[in-house]
Amino acid sequence: MQRARITVFDTTLRDGEQSPGCSMNVPEKLRMANQLERLGVDVIEAGFPIASEGDFAAVQAIAATIRRPIIAGLARACTQDIERAWQALRGAVRPRIHVFLATSDIHLQYKLKISRQQCLEQARDSIRLAKSLCADVEFSPEDATRTDHKFLHQVLEAVVEGGATTLNIPDTVGYSMPEEFGELIQNIRQRMPDKVTISAHCHNDLGLAVANSLSAIGAGARQVECTINGIGERAGNASLEEIVMAMRVRPDRYPYETGVIAEQLFPASQLLSDLTGSTVQANKAITGRNAFAHEAGIHQDGMLKNPLTYEIMTPQSVGVPDSRLVLGKHSGRHALGLRSEQLGFQFDRRELDEIYRRFVVLADQIKRVEEHHLLELIRAARGAAGRIPTEVLATPVISGQSYFQRSSPVAHGGRRTVPVHSGADHHNEQEDYLWGV
Ligand SMILES: [Zn+2]
């Protein structure tokens, strides 16, 4: 069966960059844009050219150097903005002007102070101007999810008539629920001509940005707007990596394709964190430090026997070199033995028992047992440092990003090695299970 293709519109450099603590200068935005191209996104929204000289320069530089994806620039629905956006974009191989205008009564009344009729005319006129400059024009009715449906349809019809080829429906304030957003998209899809692409742009104020985006795709949207690490205004935008991997892991429910090269997701996340200094929360899906970590003994034991027991996707599939078996107080002998093996030690049952006993005492006192702690334990258990190879003593402490870059016997193979158990190990395994309960 032919799977429908979803256009991935990345707005990390526009909506994402607008969020506190995420601003980037021109060279930084260029580095990020290069990584987004490697990642295989279809559209890069490079900035909001009228917003500042820096934004203009960034859009212009990206338009001139990033050749494969469409490069979009944002503009309010007015002449000055649209012309400025076009100046920045005109060097692109495939430029797109993205015009937005609020359509909800609350925005019309309090922010724009215009009537619905004025809004309708402004939307149509601005799209006509954009279309006279650029063949590819996108329109967003800001705060669409709080807009009167009848009026929303009127505006959308007017901008399609004016030449808009993509209609992006923003849940600007993160207010919508998945079923509700899906119904809205389905309604719009049914009323608009097939040649027009319907797009979703969801914010995460209620933690539903990804769920809403997937619901929109199910209802006929063929473009999603999203950001790396889900950065963006307030609680952020829909996370690109989560949407892509949801479709990748569950094609039975979401039979859609994207051009994203999933192995580039983690490098993109790391680069963005490095550039902005804004770290990813540890338990963030796909790209968080703990996204592939397993500490509980029963989980570790299952993982070592067959990763599919607790892993719905491999860390390698999203560009993380290896999953992390975190040694903590819930870990079992099995994981402790494997980590020791990775450090170059083989223990018989008696030795491992002794090290494990000391490990449990230590793990009760500190949250996470790092490699240097383990080395000290081994040294103490053996009674002398003489038997520990010097290169092992020189091993740096595992921390953050460097962990993923280090080479280990496990990482070398690209897949975890799963030790084969003999019947004699059975008792050990039982104990591991107890530690995980
Ligand atoms: Zn937004």
Short mmCIF file of C-alpha atoms and ligand atoms in Angstrom, two decimals:
data_model
loop_
_atom_site.label_atom_id
_atom_site.label_comp_id
_atom_site.label_asym_id
_atom_site.label_seq_id
_atom_site.Cartn_x
_atom_site.Cartn_y
_atom_site.Cartn_z
CA MET A 1 0.00 0.00 0.00
CA GLN A 2 1.28 3.45 -0.92
CA ARG A 3 1.76 5.47 2.24
CA ALA A 4 0.79 9.14 2.21
CA ARG A 5 3.75 11.49 2.49
CA ILE A 6 3.75 14.04 5.30
CA THR A 7 5.62 17.30 4.77
CA VAL A 8 7.75 18.08 7.81
CA PHE A 9 7.87 21.85 8.31
CA ASP A 10 10.51 22.70 10.89
CA THR A 11 10.08 26.00 12.72
CA THR A 12 12.91 25.60 15.25
CA LEU A 13 14.58 28.71 13.83
CA ARG A 14 11.42 30.83 13.93
CA ASP A 15 8.80 29.77 16.50
CA GLY A 16 11.37 27.82 18.51
CA GLU A 17 13.93 30.57 18.49
CA GLN A 18 11.31 33.06 19.77
CA SER A 19 11.17 31.23 23.09
CA PRO A 20 13.12 32.52 26.11
CA GLY A 21 16.70 31.30 26.29
CA CYS A 22 16.71 29.90 22.75
CA SER A 23 17.95 32.82 20.68
CA MET A 24 20.71 32.16 18.14
CA ASN A 25 22.91 34.43 16.06
CA VAL A 26 23.32 34.13 12.28
CA PRO A 27 26.25 31.63 12.21
CA GLU A 28 24.46 29.49 14.82
CA LYS A 29 21.24 29.49 12.80
CA LEU A 30 23.20 28.47 9.72
CA ARG A 31 24.75 25.53 11.57
CA MET A 32 21.31 24.45 12.76
CA ALA A 33 19.84 24.85 9.26
CA ASN A 34 22.59 22.62 7.86
CA GLN A 35 21.72 19.94 10.40
CA LEU A 36 18.00 20.29 9.57
CA GLU A 37 18.86 19.70 5.93
CA ARG A 38 20.84 16.57 6.89
CA LEU A 39 17.86 15.49 8.98
CA GLY A 40 15.72 15.59 5.85
CA VAL A 41 13.03 18.11 6.80
CA ASP A 42 10.99 19.39 3.84
CA VAL A 43 10.59 23.02 4.92
CA ILE A 44 12.81 25.18 7.12
CA GLU A 45 11.09 28.25 8.49
CA ALA A 46 14.23 30.33 8.82
CA GLY A 47 12.84 33.36 10.64
CA PHE A 48 10.60 36.42 10.69
CA PRO A 49 12.51 38.90 8.50
CA ILE A 50 10.71 42.08 9.61
CA ALA A 51 11.34 41.28 13.28
CA SER A 52 14.99 42.38 13.36
CA GLU A 53 18.08 42.91 11.24
CA GLY A 54 19.48 39.68 12.66
CA ASP A 55 16.40 37.70 11.65
CA PHE A 56 16.53 39.19 8.17
CA ALA A 57 20.23 38.33 7.81
CA ALA A 58 19.65 34.77 9.03
CA VAL A 59 16.82 34.13 6.58
CA GLN A 60 18.86 35.62 3.75
CA ALA A 61 21.94 33.52 4.62
CA ILE A 62 19.95 30.31 4.94
CA ALA A 63 18.08 31.02 1.68
CA ALA A 64 21.42 31.48 -0.07
CA THR A 65 23.15 28.37 1.27
CA ILE A 66 20.62 25.65 2.10
CA ARG A 67 19.53 24.31 -1.25
CA ARG A 68 17.34 21.22 -0.88
CA PRO A 69 14.48 22.15 1.52
CA ILE A 70 11.92 24.88 0.93
CA ILE A 71 12.95 27.99 2.90
CA ALA A 72 10.05 29.86 4.48
CA GLY A 73 9.94 33.33 5.99
CA LEU A 74 7.13 34.63 8.19
CA ALA A 75 5.20 37.84 7.55
CA ARG A 76 2.20 39.57 9.10
CA ALA A 77 -0.59 40.29 6.64
CA CYS A 78 0.73 43.68 5.55
CA THR A 79 2.75 45.08 2.66
CA GLN A 80 5.87 46.01 4.63
CA ASP A 81 6.25 42.55 6.18
CA ILE A 82 5.58 40.64 2.97
CA GLU A 83 8.02 42.71 0.94
CA ARG A 84 10.70 42.39 3.61
CA ALA A 85 10.17 38.62 3.76
CA TRP A 86 10.52 38.39 0.00
CA GLN A 87 13.77 40.40 0.03
CA ALA A 88 15.23 37.90 2.48
CA LEU A 89 13.91 34.85 0.64
CA ARG A 90 14.43 35.66 -3.01
CA GLY A 91 17.85 33.94 -3.18
CA ALA A 92 16.35 30.58 -2.19
CA VAL A 93 15.95 27.74 -4.69
CA ARG A 94 12.44 27.13 -3.31
CA PRO A 95 11.19 30.14 -1.33
CA ARG A 96 7.90 30.27 0.56
CA ILE A 97 6.19 33.30 2.06
CA HIS A 98 4.19 32.42 5.17
CA VAL A 99 1.54 35.05 5.94
CA PHE A 100 -0.45 35.03 9.17
CA LEU A 101 -3.41 36.98 10.48
CA ALA A 102 -5.43 36.36 13.62
CA THR A 103 -9.04 35.37 13.03
CA SER A 104 -10.54 34.76 16.49
CA ASP A 105 -12.88 37.44 17.83
CA ILE A 106 -10.75 37.91 20.92
CA HIS A 107 -7.67 38.68 18.80
CA LEU A 108 -9.63 40.85 16.33
CA GLN A 109 -11.26 42.88 19.08
CA TYR A 110 -8.41 43.34 21.55
CA LYS A 111 -5.21 42.93 19.56
CA LEU A 112 -5.91 44.03 16.01
CA LYS A 113 -8.99 46.18 16.68
CA ILE A 114 -10.54 45.32 13.34
CA SER A 115 -13.88 43.82 12.29
CA ARG A 116 -14.33 40.37 10.78
CA GLN A 117 -14.99 42.02 7.40
CA GLN A 118 -11.72 43.98 7.61
CA CYS A 119 -9.90 40.80 8.59
CA LEU A 120 -11.31 38.96 5.58
CA GLU A 121 -10.23 41.70 3.17
CA GLN A 122 -6.78 42.08 4.74
CA ALA A 123 -6.19 38.34 4.49
CA ARG A 124 -7.20 38.19 0.83
CA ASP A 125 -5.24 41.32 -0.18
CA SER A 126 -2.06 40.25 1.59
CA ILE A 127 -2.15 36.80 0.01
CA ARG A 128 -2.57 38.38 -3.41
CA LEU A 129 0.50 40.54 -2.79
CA ALA A 130 2.54 37.55 -1.57
CA LYS A 131 1.43 35.52 -4.57
CA SER A 132 2.56 38.27 -6.93
CA LEU A 133 6.08 37.84 -5.52
CA CYS A 134 6.33 34.12 -4.79
CA ALA A 135 4.56 31.06 -6.22
CA ASP A 136 4.58 29.21 -2.90
CA VAL A 137 2.38 30.97 -0.34
CA GLU A 138 1.17 29.67 3.02
CA PHE A 139 -1.52 31.25 5.15
CA SER A 140 -2.11 30.82 8.89
CA PRO A 141 -5.26 32.06 10.63
CA GLU A 142 -3.70 32.74 14.02
CA ASP A 143 -5.74 31.37 16.97
CA ALA A 144 -7.74 29.24 14.52
CA THR A 145 -8.94 26.87 17.23
CA ARG A 146 -10.75 29.71 19.03
CA THR A 147 -12.17 31.17 15.80
CA ASP A 148 -15.84 30.91 14.86
CA HIS A 149 -15.91 27.99 12.42
CA LYS A 150 -18.08 29.68 9.82
CA PHE A 151 -15.85 32.74 9.75
CA LEU A 152 -12.71 30.57 9.64
CA HIS A 153 -14.02 28.83 6.51
CA GLN A 154 -14.79 32.20 4.91
CA VAL A 155 -11.24 33.41 5.50
CA LEU A 156 -9.73 30.17 4.22
CA GLU A 157 -11.83 30.29 1.05
CA ALA A 158 -10.76 33.90 0.48
CA VAL A 159 -7.03 33.15 0.82
CA VAL A 160 -7.24 30.08 -1.43
CA GLU A 161 -8.90 32.30 -4.01
CA GLY A 162 -6.04 34.76 -3.49
CA GLY A 163 -3.45 32.05 -4.25
CA ALA A 164 -2.51 30.35 -0.96
CA THR A 165 -1.33 26.79 -1.59
CA THR A 166 -0.92 25.70 2.04
CA LEU A 167 -3.46 26.39 4.79
CA ASN A 168 -1.83 26.06 8.17
CA ILE A 169 -4.21 25.70 11.12
CA PRO A 170 -2.53 26.88 14.31
CA ASP A 171 -3.65 25.94 17.78
CA THR A 172 -1.78 29.07 18.82
CA VAL A 173 -2.63 28.90 22.51
CA GLY A 174 -2.47 25.11 22.91
CA TYR A 175 -6.16 24.95 23.74
CA SER A 176 -7.52 22.20 21.52
CA MET A 177 -8.15 18.54 22.33
CA PRO A 178 -7.05 15.79 19.93
CA GLU A 179 -10.54 14.66 18.75
CA GLU A 180 -11.71 18.26 18.46
CA PHE A 181 -8.65 19.32 16.47
CA GLY A 182 -9.03 16.29 14.21
CA GLU A 183 -12.66 17.24 13.50
CA LEU A 184 -11.66 20.81 12.67
CA ILE A 185 -9.01 19.60 10.23
CA GLN A 186 -11.40 17.10 8.66
CA ASN A 187 -14.02 19.82 8.15
CA ILE A 188 -11.50 22.09 6.48
CA ARG A 189 -10.12 19.24 4.36
CA GLN A 190 -13.59 18.44 3.05
CA ARG A 191 -14.34 22.04 2.08
CA MET A 192 -11.04 22.98 0.45
CA PRO A 193 -9.84 21.96 -3.01
CA ASP A 194 -7.54 18.90 -3.11
CA LYS A 195 -4.60 20.88 -4.50
CA VAL A 196 -4.40 22.85 -1.24
CA THR A 197 -2.26 21.29 1.51
CA ILE A 198 -3.72 21.40 5.01
CA SER A 199 -1.15 21.86 7.78
CA ALA A 200 -1.20 21.61 11.59
CA HIS A 201 0.70 23.88 13.97
CA CYS A 202 0.19 22.89 17.60
CA HIS A 203 1.38 24.34 20.88
CA ASN A 204 1.95 22.34 24.00
CA ASP A 205 0.26 24.33 26.77
CA LEU A 206 -1.76 21.27 27.84
CA GLY A 207 0.92 18.79 26.78
CA LEU A 208 -1.14 17.82 23.72
CA ALA A 209 0.83 19.31 20.84
CA VAL A 210 2.06 15.97 19.48
CA ALA A 211 -1.29 14.22 20.08
CA ASN A 212 -3.09 17.06 18.29
CA SER A 213 -0.63 16.95 15.38
CA LEU A 214 -1.12 13.18 14.97
CA SER A 215 -4.88 13.61 15.15
CA ALA A 216 -4.63 16.24 12.41
CA ILE A 217 -2.61 13.88 10.22
CA GLY A 218 -5.23 11.18 10.72
CA ALA A 219 -7.89 13.70 9.66
CA GLY A 220 -6.17 14.69 6.42
CA ALA A 221 -3.41 17.19 7.25
CA ARG A 222 -0.38 16.53 5.08
CA GLN A 223 2.01 19.02 6.65
CA VAL A 224 3.05 19.30 10.32
CA GLU A 225 4.83 22.26 11.82
CA CYS A 226 7.13 21.33 14.66
CA THR A 227 10.47 22.00 16.35
CA ILE A 228 13.48 20.04 17.53
CA ASN A 229 13.18 19.22 21.25
CA GLY A 230 9.71 20.82 21.10
CA ILE A 231 11.16 24.27 21.83
CA GLY A 232 8.84 27.23 21.35
CA GLU A 233 6.71 29.88 22.96
CA ARG A 234 5.61 29.09 26.54
CA ALA A 235 5.29 25.28 26.82
CA GLY A 236 6.68 24.88 23.33
CA ASN A 237 5.66 23.58 19.93
CA ALA A 238 4.95 20.02 18.85
CA SER A 239 8.17 18.03 19.03
CA LEU A 240 9.45 16.97 15.60
CA GLU A 241 11.19 13.85 16.88
CA GLU A 242 8.11 12.63 18.74
CA ILE A 243 5.77 13.05 15.75
CA VAL A 244 8.21 11.36 13.37
CA MET A 245 8.94 8.43 15.67
CA ALA A 246 5.26 7.93 16.56
CA MET A 247 4.60 7.37 12.85
CA ARG A 248 7.74 5.24 12.48
CA VAL A 249 6.97 3.00 15.46
CA ARG A 250 3.20 2.70 14.80
CA PRO A 251 2.66 2.48 11.03
CA ASP A 252 -0.34 0.26 11.79
CA ARG A 253 -2.14 3.34 13.17
CA TYR A 254 -0.29 6.03 11.23
CA PRO A 255 0.57 4.71 7.77
CA TYR A 256 2.45 7.81 6.66
CA GLU A 257 5.94 8.57 5.51
CA THR A 258 8.28 11.48 6.02
CA GLY A 259 11.63 12.32 4.48
CA VAL A 260 13.25 12.47 7.92
CA ILE A 261 16.42 10.44 8.47
CA ALA A 262 15.71 9.35 12.02
CA GLU A 263 19.37 8.65 12.84
CA GLN A 264 19.91 12.41 12.61
CA LEU A 265 17.33 13.21 15.32
CA PHE A 266 19.63 12.87 18.30
CA PRO A 267 22.49 14.81 16.63
CA ALA A 268 19.97 17.59 15.80
CA SER A 269 18.76 17.66 19.40
CA GLN A 270 22.32 17.77 20.74
CA LEU A 271 23.35 20.54 18.36
CA LEU A 272 20.35 22.67 19.32
CA SER A 273 21.12 22.22 23.03
CA ASP A 274 24.75 23.14 22.43
CA LEU A 275 23.86 26.24 20.42
CA THR A 276 21.21 27.58 22.80
CA GLY A 277 22.62 26.30 26.08
CA SER A 278 19.11 25.08 26.79
CA THR A 279 19.28 21.50 28.00
CA VAL A 280 16.69 18.85 27.20
CA GLN A 281 14.71 17.57 30.17
CA ALA A 282 16.10 14.17 31.18
CA ASN A 283 12.86 12.26 30.61
CA LYS A 284 11.98 13.96 27.30
CA ALA A 285 10.80 11.32 24.82
CA ILE A 286 13.30 10.33 22.10
CA THR A 287 16.03 12.87 22.88
CA GLY A 288 16.17 13.11 26.70
CA ARG A 289 19.19 11.77 28.61
CA ASN A 290 17.05 9.03 30.16
CA ALA A 291 14.92 8.23 27.09
CA PHE A 292 16.74 4.92 26.64
CA ALA A 293 18.00 4.40 30.19
CA HIS A 294 16.97 1.41 32.24
CA GLU A 295 17.70 1.23 35.92
CA ALA A 296 15.14 -1.06 37.51
CA GLY A 297 16.60 -4.55 37.88
CA ILE A 298 13.75 -6.36 36.16
CA HIS A 299 13.95 -3.95 33.23
CA GLN A 300 17.71 -4.30 32.96
CA ASP A 301 17.49 -8.04 33.10
CA GLY A 302 14.84 -8.14 30.38
CA MET A 303 16.76 -5.67 28.23
CA LEU A 304 19.89 -7.78 28.38
CA LYS A 305 18.00 -10.91 27.33
CA ASN A 306 16.07 -9.20 24.56
CA PRO A 307 15.85 -5.41 24.13
CA LEU A 308 12.32 -5.75 22.73
CA THR A 309 11.09 -6.51 26.26
CA TYR A 310 11.22 -2.83 27.18
CA GLU A 311 12.34 -1.04 24.04
CA ILE A 312 9.85 -0.03 21.32
CA MET A 313 12.64 1.48 19.22
CA THR A 314 16.37 1.17 19.44
CA PRO A 315 18.48 4.12 20.55
CA GLN A 316 20.53 3.61 17.38
CA SER A 317 17.44 4.20 15.25
CA VAL A 318 17.29 7.83 16.45
CA GLY A 319 21.04 8.33 16.47
CA VAL A 320 21.82 7.55 20.13
CA PRO A 321 24.82 5.20 20.03
CA ASP A 322 23.78 2.94 22.89
CA SER A 323 21.06 2.60 25.51
CA ARG A 324 22.17 3.31 29.03
CA LEU A 325 22.03 0.80 31.78
CA VAL A 326 22.07 3.15 34.73
CA LEU A 327 23.53 1.61 37.84
CA GLY A 328 21.45 2.58 40.85
CA LYS A 329 19.96 0.94 43.88
CA HIS A 330 17.40 -0.90 41.76
CA SER A 331 19.99 -2.53 39.57
CA GLY A 332 20.69 -6.23 39.70
CA ARG A 333 23.83 -8.42 39.59
CA HIS A 334 23.35 -9.03 35.91
CA ALA A 335 23.72 -5.35 34.96
CA LEU A 336 26.56 -4.89 37.42
CA GLY A 337 28.40 -7.84 35.91
CA LEU A 338 27.90 -6.54 32.37
CA ARG A 339 29.12 -3.03 33.21
CA SER A 340 32.16 -4.56 34.91
CA GLU A 341 32.79 -6.61 31.76
CA GLN A 342 32.65 -3.42 29.71
CA LEU A 343 35.37 -2.06 31.99
CA GLY A 344 37.49 -5.10 31.34
CA PHE A 345 36.73 -7.26 34.42
CA GLN A 346 35.51 -10.81 34.57
CA PHE A 347 34.35 -12.04 37.96
CA ASP A 348 33.52 -15.44 39.28
CA ARG A 349 30.35 -15.86 41.30
CA ARG A 350 32.04 -15.28 44.66
CA GLU A 351 33.77 -12.08 43.55
CA LEU A 352 30.62 -10.70 41.96
CA ASP A 353 28.69 -11.42 45.18
CA GLU A 354 31.20 -9.41 47.19
CA ILE A 355 31.21 -6.48 44.75
CA TYR A 356 27.43 -6.58 44.57
CA ARG A 357 27.17 -6.45 48.36
CA ARG A 358 29.35 -3.31 48.46
CA PHE A 359 27.48 -1.87 45.47
CA VAL A 360 24.09 -2.14 47.21
CA VAL A 361 25.43 -0.30 50.28
CA LEU A 362 26.85 2.50 48.10
CA ALA A 363 23.81 2.73 45.83
CA ASP A 364 21.67 3.23 48.90
CA GLN A 365 23.70 6.36 49.71
CA ILE A 366 24.07 7.94 46.27
CA LYS A 367 21.57 8.13 43.45
CA ARG A 368 23.65 6.89 40.60
CA VAL A 369 26.74 4.72 40.66
CA GLU A 370 29.15 6.05 38.04
CA GLU A 371 32.06 4.16 36.54
CA HIS A 372 34.64 5.70 38.86
CA HIS A 373 32.59 4.54 41.86
CA LEU A 374 32.45 1.06 40.42
CA LEU A 375 36.19 1.02 39.87
CA GLU A 376 36.75 2.01 43.49
CA LEU A 377 34.41 -0.74 44.60
CA ILE A 378 36.25 -3.31 42.54
CA ARG A 379 39.56 -2.11 43.87
CA ALA A 380 38.34 -2.30 47.47
CA ALA A 381 36.79 -5.73 46.94
CA ARG A 382 39.99 -7.10 45.52
CA GLY A 383 42.01 -5.56 48.30
CA ALA A 384 44.62 -3.94 46.04
CA ALA A 385 44.78 -1.65 43.03
CA GLY A 386 47.54 -3.69 41.45
CA ARG A 387 45.23 -5.93 39.46
CA ILE A 388 43.33 -3.09 37.82
CA PRO A 389 44.74 -2.18 34.42
CA THR A 390 46.01 1.41 34.32
CA GLU A 391 44.00 2.29 31.21
CA VAL A 392 40.85 1.44 33.12
CA LEU A 393 41.86 3.69 36.02
CA ALA A 394 42.27 6.51 33.51
CA THR A 395 38.71 6.11 32.19
CA PRO A 396 36.91 9.45 32.51
CA VAL A 397 33.73 9.76 34.53
CA ILE A 398 30.59 9.30 32.47
CA SER A 399 28.60 12.47 32.17
CA GLY A 400 26.08 13.91 29.76
CA GLN A 401 26.87 13.99 26.10
CA SER A 402 30.37 12.57 26.41
CA TYR A 403 28.84 9.29 27.48
CA PHE A 404 27.30 8.80 24.07
CA GLN A 405 30.52 9.60 22.30
CA ARG A 406 32.77 7.27 24.20
CA SER A 407 33.69 3.99 22.65
CA SER A 408 32.78 0.91 24.60
CA PRO A 409 32.71 -2.76 23.70
CA VAL A 410 28.94 -2.48 23.45
CA ALA A 411 28.85 0.68 21.34
CA HIS A 412 31.39 -0.70 18.87
CA GLY A 413 29.09 -3.36 17.54
CA GLY A 414 26.23 -0.92 17.10
CA ARG A 415 24.03 -3.32 19.03
CA ARG A 416 24.14 -4.44 22.61
CA THR A 417 25.80 -7.73 23.31
CA VAL A 418 23.53 -10.06 25.19
CA PRO A 419 25.38 -12.48 27.42
CA VAL A 420 24.40 -16.11 27.06
CA HIS A 421 23.26 -17.67 30.30
CA SER A 422 24.02 -21.15 31.38
CA GLY A 423 21.67 -23.06 33.64
CA ALA A 424 24.01 -22.38 36.56
CA ASP A 425 23.17 -18.68 36.34
CA HIS A 426 19.53 -19.31 37.01
CA HIS A 427 19.75 -18.48 40.69
CA ASN A 428 21.38 -15.13 39.90
CA GLU A 429 18.64 -14.25 37.48
CA GLN A 430 16.00 -14.97 40.07
CA GLU A 431 17.71 -12.52 42.42
CA ASP A 432 17.82 -9.92 39.69
CA TYR A 433 14.08 -10.18 39.30
CA LEU A 434 13.57 -9.69 43.02
CA TRP A 435 15.58 -6.51 42.90
CA GLY A 436 13.32 -5.16 40.22
CA VAL A 437 9.99 -5.77 41.92
ZN ZN B 1 3.43 28.93 16.97
#
